[in-house]
Amino acid sequence: MRESWPPLSPRKTLRIARWEVEKSAGTVDRGTAAVAILLLVIGGLAAPVVVAQGPGLDDGIYRVGVEPGEPYYDVVQESSQFAARPDHASAAALNNGEIDLLVTERGPPIPRSTRKGQAAYAEFRSAVVEFNDGQMRQDDNQSAAFPVVVDVTYESRSGSAFAPDGGTDTADGGTGTDGSDGGASGTDGTDDDGAGTGGTSTDDGAGSDSGGDDIPAPNLGGGFGSGTSSGDPSSISPPFPFSSLVLAFLFIVPMNFVIQAYGSTIINERINRRGELLLVAPVSRRDIIAGKTLPYFLGLVAVTVGIAWAIGGGVASVGAVIPIALLFLSSTFVGGMFARSFKELTFVTIAVSVFLTSYVFVPAIFTDVTPIALISPLTVVVMDLQGQSVSLGEFAFATVPFLLTSLVLFTLGAGTYREEDMFSQRAVHQKALDAIATRVRSVRSVFLVTMLLLPFVFLAELLAIALVFILPRSISVPALFLTVAVIEEIAKSIHVYAGFEYARFERSKKAAVVLGVASGVGFFLAEKLTLLVQLVQLQTLPEGQSAFPDAAVGGVDPLLALGLLTLPLLLHTVTATISALGAQRSRRAYLGAFCVAVVVHLLYNLGVSGLVA
């Protein structure tokens, strides 16, 4: 008999939330509260210092033997990476490892014969150049000190392709020279002091290159590059949003503490069987789960708003962080429902913290490099902190997968929020199958569950793109093809296998074919939603074309495009049917059929890639 899911009752949900707050407040002793407050205060005080002064991880890392009277003594003193050791300025101290570099007036600097010594020598040479430039900047006649001045204007990305050799391909057919400063011009003359004045060059990114292996930079709206910097060629460096990244990371830190308390309250009710009272109460599972989650979610929202106000973030920052908070909570909820002990829960919460923190933080580092950065909502936060506008397409691309995945996780976890699962010691994978099987009861439910699993597929494929993007194309594209095939075939078949294992369907070939077709059609229709990648033109990347081939059909023959849009329907129904035929027999048969489906899918991806190319 199908389980009934009454609508959510706000009154009951709020009452359960109030009980959760009262119960949780009573379990926190004064010592724990004091430590938590102390950590928050330290973090709040340390963050501005780190932002203002940098991380300082290499301060004094190299020991230099140099006496105060030496010409290079000021160089060592002004560089934070060096620690001057005047009392060890001798060859004996260098040989004994007391210093890494010896500087004397009798000859060139002598590094210690170690890797650290060689690194100290290289850094010393850079420090000398920087020191000399600083001295020259104090000269009254700057035109003589720096005959060549470069003005670099960072333009917002607008569909251009940046070539590795320095040239730029413009999408509108712009002209320029390969790797040169567009519009470079200058005049040599003599000023009142008789000093020559070099030409001034403006790098406006208008150069073009007709050859080379281009890396497309799709139209993502505003980027961090907007702005202008000027100086001598040696002082120009690409912008890096270090301060914004540090401030954006402040939003993530509280989540790692909140999910510990949230996960503990979930498993505590299971181990101590306190959840039985709620299960027999006249409330639905929706009311229970929403009520228990609401205090922690509202707490994270309040902290997010406070942090945004403190660091100058706007509505976009708050809106981008909320999906991250929901994903942290939903992942912890599933872990709390699947774990059999506090030890297992500790492992789950640590894994969730490490994985999700890495997932949202690492892509944000490349915000000004590649559109792949938008797989993380934290990229939107960094853009907002930098004062850049965030388009609706960018915001949706970064946040919608997180929101949908959170909804799916809460739904799957709710499938085990019942007595036979909450208070049993079943293995984690069995509970996972049980959670999926509770949603599978008919052909229609198989169709819907397949669509429901699409957020997992979308999020996993975006992560796969980010992981293989740094690899050579000859390796990244085949690896991505295989990864995509495995991810999609799991999403199309795992619930069908769970249905057969829990006797939801008759074990027959006819039933397997019907379920396979239903799963394939559901996945095909849901997959069309991945055309969202066109909002940020991710399909212009080779890795994007590999993960989302259906979104990369622009610019080809209409008949070929029609075939590329209809062939996926055939692919998904065939591969899902292959896996279903194996699932209706046994677990071993399912694994074998699953491998066959992956191979078929992989061959299809290779074929489509060849046609699109």
Coordinates of C-alpha atoms in Angstrom, one line a residue:
M1 CA 0.0 0.0 0.0
R2 CA 1.3 3.4 -1.0
E3 CA 2.3 5.7 1.9
S4 CA 0.4 8.9 2.3
W5 CA 2.3 12.1 2.6
P6 CA 0.1 14.8 4.1
P7 CA 0.9 18.4 3.4
L8 CA 3.3 20.3 5.6
S9 CA 1.7 21.9 8.7
P10 CA 3.4 25.2 9.6
R11 CA 1.9 25.1 13.1
K12 CA 3.2 21.6 13.9
T13 CA 6.5 22.4 12.2
L14 CA 7.1 25.5 14.3
R15 CA 6.2 23.6 17.5
I16 CA 8.7 20.8 16.7
A17 CA 11.3 23.5 15.9
R18 CA 10.7 25.1 19.3
W19 CA 11.1 21.8 21.0
E20 CA 14.3 21.2 19.1
V21 CA 15.7 24.6 20.2
E22 CA 14.8 23.9 23.9
K23 CA 16.3 20.4 23.8
S24 CA 19.5 21.5 22.0
A25 CA 20.0 24.5 24.3
G26 CA 19.9 22.2 27.3
T27 CA 22.6 19.9 26.0
V28 CA 25.2 22.7 25.5
D29 CA 27.2 23.3 28.7
R30 CA 28.8 26.6 29.5
G31 CA 32.3 25.4 28.6
T32 CA 31.3 24.4 25.1
A33 CA 29.4 27.7 24.6
A34 CA 32.4 29.7 25.8
V35 CA 34.8 27.8 23.5
A36 CA 32.4 28.4 20.5
I37 CA 32.2 32.1 21.3
L38 CA 35.9 32.4 21.7
L39 CA 36.5 30.7 18.3
L40 CA 34.1 33.1 16.6
V41 CA 35.8 36.1 18.2
I42 CA 39.2 34.9 17.1
G43 CA 38.0 34.2 13.6
G44 CA 36.4 37.6 13.4
L45 CA 39.6 39.3 14.6
A46 CA 41.9 37.2 12.4
A47 CA 40.1 37.6 9.1
P48 CA 40.6 41.3 8.7
V49 CA 44.3 40.9 9.5
V50 CA 44.7 38.1 7.0
V51 CA 42.9 40.1 4.3
A52 CA 44.9 43.2 4.9
Q53 CA 48.4 41.6 5.3
G54 CA 48.1 38.4 3.4
P55 CA 48.6 34.8 4.7
G56 CA 52.2 35.3 5.7
L57 CA 52.9 31.6 5.5
D58 CA 56.5 32.2 4.2
D59 CA 57.6 34.9 6.6
G60 CA 61.2 34.4 7.6
I61 CA 61.4 31.1 5.8
Y62 CA 65.0 31.7 4.5
R63 CA 67.9 32.5 6.8
V64 CA 70.5 34.8 5.2
G65 CA 73.9 35.4 6.6
V66 CA 74.6 39.1 5.9
E67 CA 76.3 41.8 8.0
P68 CA 74.7 45.3 8.5
G69 CA 77.4 47.0 6.5
E70 CA 76.8 44.9 3.4
P71 CA 75.2 46.5 0.3
Y72 CA 72.5 43.8 0.3
Y73 CA 71.6 44.1 4.0
D74 CA 68.6 46.4 3.3
V75 CA 67.3 44.0 0.6
V76 CA 67.2 41.2 3.2
Q77 CA 65.6 43.5 5.9
E78 CA 62.8 44.7 3.6
S79 CA 61.8 41.2 2.4
S80 CA 59.5 39.4 4.7
Q81 CA 60.7 36.0 3.4
F82 CA 64.2 36.5 4.7
A83 CA 65.5 36.5 8.3
A84 CA 68.8 38.3 8.5
R85 CA 71.5 36.4 10.6
P86 CA 74.4 38.9 11.0
D87 CA 76.1 36.7 13.5
H88 CA 76.2 33.7 11.1
A89 CA 77.6 35.5 8.1
S90 CA 80.3 32.9 7.5
A91 CA 81.1 29.9 5.4
A92 CA 81.2 27.7 8.4
A93 CA 77.6 28.6 9.3
L94 CA 76.5 27.9 5.7
N95 CA 78.1 24.5 5.8
N96 CA 76.6 23.6 9.1
G97 CA 73.1 24.5 7.9
E98 CA 72.6 27.4 10.2
I99 CA 71.8 29.7 7.2
D100 CA 70.5 29.0 3.7
L101 CA 72.3 31.8 1.9
L102 CA 75.5 33.7 2.5
V103 CA 75.9 37.2 1.2
T104 CA 79.3 38.9 1.3
E105 CA 80.9 41.9 -0.5
R106 CA 83.7 39.7 -1.8
G107 CA 81.6 37.9 -4.4
P108 CA 78.2 36.8 -5.5
P109 CA 75.7 35.3 -3.0
I110 CA 76.5 31.7 -2.0
P111 CA 73.5 29.3 -1.5
R112 CA 73.6 26.2 0.5
S113 CA 73.8 23.0 -1.7
T114 CA 70.2 22.0 -0.9
R115 CA 66.8 22.6 -2.6
K116 CA 65.9 25.2 0.0
G117 CA 69.2 26.9 -0.6
Q118 CA 68.6 27.1 -4.3
A119 CA 65.1 28.4 -3.6
A120 CA 66.5 31.1 -1.3
Y121 CA 69.0 32.2 -4.0
A122 CA 66.2 32.5 -6.6
E123 CA 64.0 34.5 -4.1
F124 CA 67.0 36.7 -3.2
R125 CA 67.5 37.6 -6.9
S126 CA 63.8 38.5 -7.2
A127 CA 64.1 40.6 -4.0
V128 CA 67.0 42.5 -5.4
V129 CA 65.1 43.4 -8.5
E130 CA 62.1 44.5 -6.4
F131 CA 64.3 46.5 -4.1
N132 CA 65.9 48.3 -7.0
D133 CA 62.6 49.1 -8.6
G134 CA 61.5 50.5 -5.3
Q135 CA 64.5 52.8 -5.1
M136 CA 63.9 53.9 -8.7
R137 CA 60.3 54.8 -7.9
Q138 CA 61.6 57.3 -5.4
D139 CA 63.5 59.2 -8.1
D140 CA 62.0 62.5 -9.0
N141 CA 62.5 61.8 -12.8
Q142 CA 60.2 58.8 -13.2
S143 CA 60.4 59.0 -17.0
A144 CA 64.1 58.3 -16.8
A145 CA 63.8 55.7 -14.2
F146 CA 61.1 53.8 -16.2
P147 CA 61.3 54.6 -19.9
V148 CA 58.5 52.1 -20.6
V149 CA 55.2 52.3 -18.8
V150 CA 52.4 49.8 -19.4
D151 CA 48.8 50.5 -18.8
V152 CA 46.7 47.3 -18.6
T153 CA 43.0 47.5 -18.9
Y154 CA 41.1 44.4 -17.8
E155 CA 37.9 44.1 -19.8
S156 CA 34.8 42.1 -18.9
R157 CA 34.7 38.8 -20.8
S158 CA 32.4 39.0 -23.8
G159 CA 32.7 35.8 -25.8
S160 CA 36.3 36.1 -26.7
A161 CA 38.8 33.3 -26.6
F162 CA 42.2 33.7 -25.0
A163 CA 45.0 32.0 -26.8
P164 CA 47.8 30.4 -24.7
D165 CA 50.5 32.3 -26.6
G166 CA 49.2 35.6 -25.4
G167 CA 47.0 36.6 -28.4
T168 CA 43.2 37.0 -28.2
D169 CA 40.6 35.8 -30.6
T170 CA 37.7 38.2 -30.7
A171 CA 34.3 36.7 -31.2
D172 CA 33.2 39.7 -33.4
G173 CA 36.1 39.5 -35.8
G174 CA 38.2 42.1 -34.1
T175 CA 41.7 42.8 -35.4
G176 CA 45.0 43.1 -33.7
T177 CA 48.5 41.5 -33.6
D178 CA 49.5 38.2 -32.2
G179 CA 50.5 38.6 -28.6
S180 CA 51.1 42.3 -28.9
D181 CA 49.7 45.2 -27.0
G182 CA 46.7 46.3 -29.0
G183 CA 46.9 50.0 -29.9
A184 CA 50.5 50.2 -28.8
S185 CA 51.9 53.6 -29.7
G186 CA 54.4 56.0 -28.3
T187 CA 56.7 58.9 -29.1
D188 CA 60.3 59.5 -28.2
G189 CA 61.2 63.0 -27.2
T190 CA 63.1 65.0 -24.7
D191 CA 61.6 66.6 -21.6
D192 CA 62.9 69.7 -19.8
D193 CA 65.6 67.6 -18.1
G194 CA 66.8 66.1 -21.3
A195 CA 65.6 62.6 -20.3
G196 CA 64.1 60.5 -23.0
T197 CA 60.4 59.6 -22.7
G198 CA 59.5 56.1 -23.8
G199 CA 56.3 55.3 -25.5
T200 CA 53.3 54.3 -23.5
S201 CA 51.6 51.0 -24.4
T202 CA 48.0 50.1 -23.6
D203 CA 47.1 46.5 -23.4
D204 CA 43.4 46.4 -24.1
G205 CA 43.1 42.8 -25.0
A206 CA 42.2 43.5 -28.6
G207 CA 44.9 41.4 -30.2
S208 CA 44.0 38.4 -32.2
D209 CA 45.6 35.1 -33.1
S210 CA 44.5 33.0 -36.0
G211 CA 46.3 29.9 -34.9
G212 CA 47.1 28.0 -31.7
D213 CA 45.1 25.9 -29.4
D214 CA 42.6 28.4 -28.0
I215 CA 40.9 28.2 -24.6
P216 CA 37.4 29.7 -25.0
A217 CA 36.3 32.2 -22.5
P218 CA 32.5 32.3 -22.8
N219 CA 30.3 35.3 -22.0
L220 CA 29.8 35.1 -18.3
G221 CA 29.0 38.8 -17.7
G222 CA 31.2 40.9 -15.5
G223 CA 34.5 39.5 -14.2
F224 CA 37.1 40.5 -11.7
G225 CA 39.3 41.7 -14.5
S226 CA 37.4 44.9 -14.9
G227 CA 39.7 47.8 -14.0
T228 CA 43.0 49.3 -14.9
S229 CA 46.6 48.9 -13.6
S230 CA 49.6 50.7 -14.6
G231 CA 53.4 50.5 -14.1
D232 CA 56.6 49.2 -15.5
P233 CA 56.5 45.7 -17.2
S234 CA 58.1 43.9 -14.3
S235 CA 55.5 45.1 -11.8
I236 CA 52.4 44.1 -13.8
S237 CA 50.7 40.9 -12.5
P238 CA 47.3 39.4 -13.1
P239 CA 44.6 40.3 -10.5
F240 CA 43.9 37.7 -7.9
P241 CA 40.9 38.1 -5.5
F242 CA 42.7 36.9 -2.4
S243 CA 40.9 39.1 0.0
S244 CA 37.5 38.3 -1.4
L245 CA 38.2 34.5 -1.2
V246 CA 39.2 34.8 2.4
L247 CA 36.0 36.8 3.2
A248 CA 33.9 34.4 1.2
F249 CA 35.3 31.5 3.2
L250 CA 34.0 33.0 6.4
F251 CA 30.5 32.0 5.2
I252 CA 31.6 28.3 5.2
V253 CA 33.2 28.1 8.6
P254 CA 30.1 28.2 10.7
M255 CA 28.4 25.5 8.7
N256 CA 31.0 23.0 9.8
F257 CA 30.1 23.6 13.4
V258 CA 26.3 23.6 12.9
I259 CA 26.2 20.3 11.1
Q260 CA 28.0 18.6 14.0
A261 CA 25.1 19.6 16.3
Y262 CA 22.5 18.8 13.7
G263 CA 23.9 15.4 13.0
S264 CA 24.2 14.6 16.7
T265 CA 20.5 15.4 17.3
I266 CA 19.4 13.1 14.5
I267 CA 21.4 10.1 15.5
N268 CA 20.8 10.7 19.2
E269 CA 17.1 10.2 18.6
R270 CA 17.8 7.0 16.8
I271 CA 20.2 5.4 19.3
N272 CA 18.3 6.5 22.4
R273 CA 14.9 5.7 20.6
R274 CA 13.6 9.2 21.5
G275 CA 12.3 9.5 18.0
E276 CA 9.6 6.9 18.7
L277 CA 7.5 9.6 20.4
L278 CA 7.5 11.7 17.3
L279 CA 6.8 8.7 15.1
V280 CA 3.6 7.9 17.0
A281 CA 2.5 11.5 17.3
P282 CA -0.1 12.9 15.0
V283 CA 2.4 14.6 12.8
S284 CA 3.8 13.7 9.4
R285 CA 7.4 13.0 8.6
R286 CA 7.6 16.2 6.6
D287 CA 6.6 18.1 9.8
I288 CA 9.2 16.3 11.9
I289 CA 12.1 16.7 9.4
A290 CA 11.3 20.3 8.7
G291 CA 10.8 21.2 12.3
K292 CA 14.1 19.6 13.4
T293 CA 16.0 21.2 10.5
L294 CA 14.4 24.7 10.7
P295 CA 16.3 26.0 13.8
Y296 CA 19.7 25.1 12.3
F297 CA 18.8 26.5 8.9
L298 CA 17.5 29.8 10.4
G299 CA 20.7 30.0 12.5
L300 CA 22.9 29.6 9.5
V301 CA 20.8 32.3 7.6
A302 CA 21.2 34.7 10.5
V303 CA 24.9 34.1 10.7
T304 CA 25.1 34.5 6.9
V305 CA 23.3 37.8 7.0
G306 CA 25.5 39.0 9.8
I307 CA 28.7 38.1 8.0
A308 CA 27.5 39.7 4.8
W309 CA 26.7 42.9 6.6
A310 CA 30.1 42.9 8.3
I311 CA 32.2 42.3 5.2
G312 CA 30.1 44.3 2.7
G313 CA 28.3 41.5 0.9
G314 CA 25.0 42.1 -0.7
V315 CA 21.8 40.1 -1.4
A316 CA 23.6 38.1 -4.0
S317 CA 26.1 36.8 -1.4
V318 CA 23.3 35.8 1.0
G319 CA 21.3 34.1 -1.8
A320 CA 24.3 32.2 -3.0
V321 CA 25.3 30.9 0.5
I322 CA 21.8 29.6 1.4
P323 CA 21.9 26.7 -1.1
I324 CA 25.3 25.8 0.3
A325 CA 23.9 25.7 3.8
L326 CA 21.0 23.6 2.7
L327 CA 23.4 21.1 1.0
F328 CA 25.4 20.9 4.2
L329 CA 22.3 20.2 6.3
S330 CA 20.7 17.7 3.8
S331 CA 24.0 15.7 3.5
T332 CA 24.3 15.6 7.2
F333 CA 20.7 14.5 7.6
V334 CA 21.2 11.6 5.3
G335 CA 24.4 10.7 7.1
G336 CA 22.6 10.9 10.4
M337 CA 19.9 8.6 9.2
F338 CA 22.3 6.0 7.6
A339 CA 25.0 6.0 10.4
R340 CA 24.8 3.3 13.0
S341 CA 26.8 5.0 15.7
F342 CA 28.3 8.3 16.7
K343 CA 31.6 7.0 15.4
E344 CA 30.2 6.5 11.9
L345 CA 28.4 9.9 12.2
T346 CA 31.8 11.6 13.0
F347 CA 33.3 10.1 9.9
V348 CA 30.2 11.2 7.8
T349 CA 30.2 14.8 9.1
I350 CA 34.0 15.1 8.5
A351 CA 33.7 13.7 5.0
V352 CA 30.8 16.1 4.3
S353 CA 32.7 19.1 5.6
V354 CA 35.9 18.3 3.7
F355 CA 34.2 17.4 0.4
L356 CA 31.7 20.2 0.3
T357 CA 34.1 22.8 1.6
S358 CA 36.6 21.8 -1.2
Y359 CA 33.8 21.7 -3.7
V360 CA 32.6 25.2 -3.1
F361 CA 36.0 26.9 -2.4
V362 CA 38.4 25.5 -4.9
P363 CA 36.5 26.5 -8.1
A364 CA 36.0 30.0 -6.7
I365 CA 39.8 30.4 -6.9
F366 CA 39.5 30.3 -10.7
T367 CA 36.7 32.9 -11.0
D368 CA 38.6 35.1 -13.4
V369 CA 40.0 32.2 -15.4
T370 CA 37.3 29.8 -16.5
P371 CA 33.5 29.5 -16.5
I372 CA 33.9 26.2 -14.7
A373 CA 34.3 28.3 -11.5
L374 CA 30.5 28.9 -11.6
I375 CA 29.9 25.3 -10.5
S376 CA 30.3 26.8 -7.0
P377 CA 27.9 29.3 -5.5
L378 CA 30.9 30.7 -3.6
T379 CA 32.0 32.2 -6.9
V380 CA 28.9 34.4 -6.9
V381 CA 29.9 35.5 -3.4
V382 CA 33.4 36.4 -4.6
M383 CA 32.0 38.3 -7.6
D384 CA 29.6 40.2 -5.3
L385 CA 32.4 41.1 -2.9
Q386 CA 34.4 42.4 -5.8
G387 CA 31.6 44.7 -6.8
Q388 CA 30.8 42.9 -10.0
S389 CA 27.3 42.4 -11.3
V390 CA 25.9 38.8 -11.3
S391 CA 23.5 37.9 -14.0
L392 CA 20.4 35.8 -13.4
G393 CA 21.8 33.1 -15.6
E394 CA 25.0 32.9 -13.6
F395 CA 23.2 32.9 -10.3
A396 CA 20.8 30.2 -11.4
F397 CA 23.7 28.0 -12.8
A398 CA 25.6 28.2 -9.6
T399 CA 22.7 27.8 -7.1
V400 CA 19.9 25.7 -8.7
P401 CA 21.9 22.4 -8.7
F402 CA 22.7 22.8 -5.0
L403 CA 19.0 23.6 -4.2
L404 CA 17.7 20.6 -6.2
T405 CA 20.3 18.2 -4.7
S406 CA 19.4 19.3 -1.2
L407 CA 15.8 18.6 -1.9
V408 CA 16.6 15.2 -3.3
L409 CA 18.8 14.3 -0.2
F410 CA 16.1 15.4 2.2
T411 CA 13.6 13.3 0.2
L412 CA 15.8 10.2 0.3
G413 CA 16.6 10.6 3.9
A414 CA 12.9 10.9 4.7
G415 CA 12.4 7.5 3.1
T416 CA 14.3 5.9 6.1
Y417 CA 12.6 8.1 8.8
R418 CA 10.5 5.2 10.0
E419 CA 10.8 2.6 12.8
E420 CA 12.2 -0.3 10.8
D421 CA 15.1 1.8 9.5
M422 CA 15.7 4.3 12.3
F423 CA 16.2 1.8 15.1
S424 CA 17.9 -1.0 13.1
Q425 CA 21.6 -1.7 12.6
R426 CA 21.5 -2.4 8.9
A427 CA 24.5 -1.6 6.7
V428 CA 24.7 1.8 5.1
H429 CA 24.3 0.6 1.5
Q430 CA 21.2 -1.4 2.5
K431 CA 19.7 1.7 4.1
A432 CA 20.5 3.6 0.9
L433 CA 18.7 1.0 -1.2
D434 CA 15.8 1.1 1.2
A435 CA 15.5 4.8 1.0
I436 CA 15.4 4.6 -2.8
A437 CA 13.1 1.6 -2.9
T438 CA 10.5 3.5 -0.8
R439 CA 10.0 5.9 -3.7
V440 CA 9.7 3.1 -6.3
R441 CA 6.3 1.4 -6.5
S442 CA 5.2 1.7 -10.1
V443 CA 6.3 2.5 -13.7
R444 CA 5.3 6.1 -13.1
S445 CA 7.4 6.3 -10.0
V446 CA 10.5 4.9 -11.8
F447 CA 10.0 7.7 -14.4
L448 CA 9.8 10.4 -11.7
V449 CA 12.6 9.0 -9.5
T450 CA 14.9 9.1 -12.6
M451 CA 14.1 12.7 -13.1
L452 CA 14.5 13.3 -9.3
L453 CA 18.1 12.0 -9.5
L454 CA 19.1 14.4 -12.2
P455 CA 20.5 17.0 -9.7
F456 CA 23.0 14.4 -8.5
V457 CA 24.0 13.8 -12.1
F458 CA 24.3 17.5 -12.9
L459 CA 26.4 18.2 -9.8
A460 CA 28.6 15.2 -10.2
E461 CA 29.3 15.9 -13.9
L462 CA 30.2 19.6 -13.1
L463 CA 32.6 18.3 -10.5
A464 CA 34.1 15.9 -13.0
I465 CA 34.6 18.7 -15.4
A466 CA 36.4 20.8 -12.8
L467 CA 38.6 17.8 -11.8
V468 CA 39.8 16.9 -15.3
F469 CA 40.0 20.5 -16.7
I470 CA 43.6 20.8 -15.6
L471 CA 44.7 17.6 -17.4
P472 CA 45.9 17.4 -21.0
R473 CA 43.0 17.2 -23.4
S474 CA 44.1 13.9 -24.7
I475 CA 43.5 12.5 -21.2
S476 CA 40.7 14.7 -19.9
V477 CA 38.2 14.1 -22.6
P478 CA 38.3 10.3 -22.6
A479 CA 38.3 10.3 -18.8
L480 CA 35.3 12.6 -18.7
F481 CA 33.5 10.4 -21.3
L482 CA 33.9 7.4 -19.0
T483 CA 33.0 9.3 -15.8
V484 CA 29.8 10.7 -17.4
A485 CA 28.8 7.3 -18.6
V486 CA 29.2 5.7 -15.2
I487 CA 27.3 8.6 -13.4
E488 CA 24.4 8.6 -15.8
E489 CA 24.0 4.8 -15.9
I490 CA 23.9 4.7 -12.1
A491 CA 21.2 7.3 -12.0
K492 CA 19.1 5.4 -14.6
S493 CA 19.4 2.0 -13.0
I494 CA 20.0 2.0 -9.3
H495 CA 16.3 2.6 -8.3
V496 CA 15.2 -0.1 -10.8
Y497 CA 17.6 -2.5 -9.1
A498 CA 16.3 -1.5 -5.7
G499 CA 12.7 -2.0 -6.9
F500 CA 13.5 -5.6 -8.0
E501 CA 15.4 -6.3 -4.8
Y502 CA 12.5 -5.2 -2.6
A503 CA 10.0 -7.1 -4.8
R504 CA 8.3 -4.0 -6.0
F505 CA 8.1 -5.5 -9.5
E506 CA 7.7 -8.9 -11.1
R507 CA 11.0 -10.4 -12.1
S508 CA 10.3 -10.8 -15.8
K509 CA 11.9 -9.5 -19.0
K510 CA 8.8 -7.7 -19.9
A511 CA 8.7 -5.8 -16.7
A512 CA 12.4 -5.0 -17.1
V513 CA 11.9 -3.6 -20.6
V514 CA 9.0 -1.4 -19.5
L515 CA 10.9 -0.1 -16.5
G516 CA 14.0 0.5 -18.6
V517 CA 12.1 2.5 -21.2
A518 CA 10.4 4.5 -18.5
S519 CA 13.7 5.3 -16.8
G520 CA 15.4 6.2 -20.1
V521 CA 12.6 8.5 -21.2
G522 CA 12.5 10.2 -17.8
F523 CA 16.3 10.8 -17.9
F524 CA 16.0 12.1 -21.5
L525 CA 13.4 14.6 -20.6
A526 CA 15.2 15.7 -17.4
E527 CA 18.5 15.9 -19.2
K528 CA 17.1 18.7 -21.5
L529 CA 17.3 20.8 -18.4
T530 CA 21.0 20.6 -18.7
L531 CA 20.7 23.0 -21.5
L532 CA 21.0 25.5 -18.7
V533 CA 24.7 25.3 -19.4
Q534 CA 24.1 27.5 -22.4
L535 CA 23.2 30.3 -20.1
V536 CA 26.9 30.5 -19.3
Q537 CA 28.1 29.0 -22.6
L538 CA 29.9 26.2 -20.8
Q539 CA 29.4 24.0 -23.9
T540 CA 32.1 26.0 -25.7
L541 CA 34.7 24.3 -23.6
P542 CA 35.9 20.8 -24.8
E543 CA 35.2 19.4 -21.4
G544 CA 31.7 20.9 -21.4
Q545 CA 31.0 19.4 -24.8
S546 CA 32.1 16.0 -23.4
A547 CA 29.7 16.2 -20.4
F548 CA 26.8 17.9 -22.2
P549 CA 27.0 16.9 -25.9
D550 CA 23.3 17.8 -26.5
A551 CA 24.0 21.4 -25.6
A552 CA 26.8 21.7 -28.1
V553 CA 24.9 21.3 -31.3
G554 CA 25.0 24.9 -32.4
G555 CA 26.6 25.7 -35.8
V556 CA 26.0 22.2 -37.3
D557 CA 23.7 21.0 -40.0
P558 CA 20.0 21.1 -38.9
L559 CA 19.4 17.5 -39.8
L560 CA 22.5 16.5 -37.8
A561 CA 21.4 18.7 -34.9
L562 CA 18.0 16.9 -35.0
G563 CA 19.7 13.6 -34.9
L564 CA 21.9 14.6 -32.0
L565 CA 18.8 15.7 -30.1
T566 CA 16.9 12.5 -30.7
L567 CA 19.7 9.9 -30.5
P568 CA 20.0 10.5 -26.7
L569 CA 16.4 9.2 -26.3
L570 CA 17.4 6.0 -28.0
L571 CA 20.7 5.8 -26.0
H572 CA 19.1 6.3 -22.6
T573 CA 16.2 3.8 -23.2
V574 CA 18.6 1.1 -24.6
T575 CA 21.2 1.4 -21.8
A576 CA 18.6 1.7 -19.1
T577 CA 16.9 -1.4 -20.5
I578 CA 20.1 -3.3 -20.6
S579 CA 20.7 -2.6 -16.9
A580 CA 17.1 -3.4 -16.0
L581 CA 17.3 -6.8 -17.7
G582 CA 20.3 -7.6 -15.5
A583 CA 18.7 -6.1 -12.4
Q584 CA 15.6 -8.4 -12.7
R585 CA 17.8 -11.5 -12.5
S586 CA 20.3 -10.9 -9.7
R587 CA 22.9 -8.5 -8.3
R588 CA 25.7 -10.1 -10.2
A589 CA 23.8 -10.0 -13.4
Y590 CA 23.0 -6.3 -12.7
L591 CA 26.6 -5.5 -12.3
G592 CA 27.5 -7.2 -15.6
A593 CA 24.6 -5.5 -17.4
F594 CA 25.6 -2.2 -15.9
C595 CA 29.1 -2.5 -17.3
V596 CA 27.7 -3.3 -20.7
A597 CA 25.5 -0.2 -20.6
V598 CA 28.5 1.9 -19.6
V599 CA 30.5 0.6 -22.6
V600 CA 27.5 1.4 -25.0
H601 CA 27.2 4.8 -23.5
L602 CA 30.9 5.4 -23.8
L603 CA 30.9 4.5 -27.5
Y604 CA 28.0 6.8 -28.1
N605 CA 29.8 9.7 -26.4
L606 CA 32.9 9.1 -28.6
G607 CA 30.7 9.0 -31.7
V608 CA 28.9 12.2 -30.9
S609 CA 32.1 13.9 -30.0
G610 CA 33.5 13.0 -33.5
L611 CA 30.4 14.4 -35.2
V612 CA 30.3 17.6 -33.3
A613 CA 34.1 18.1 -33.8

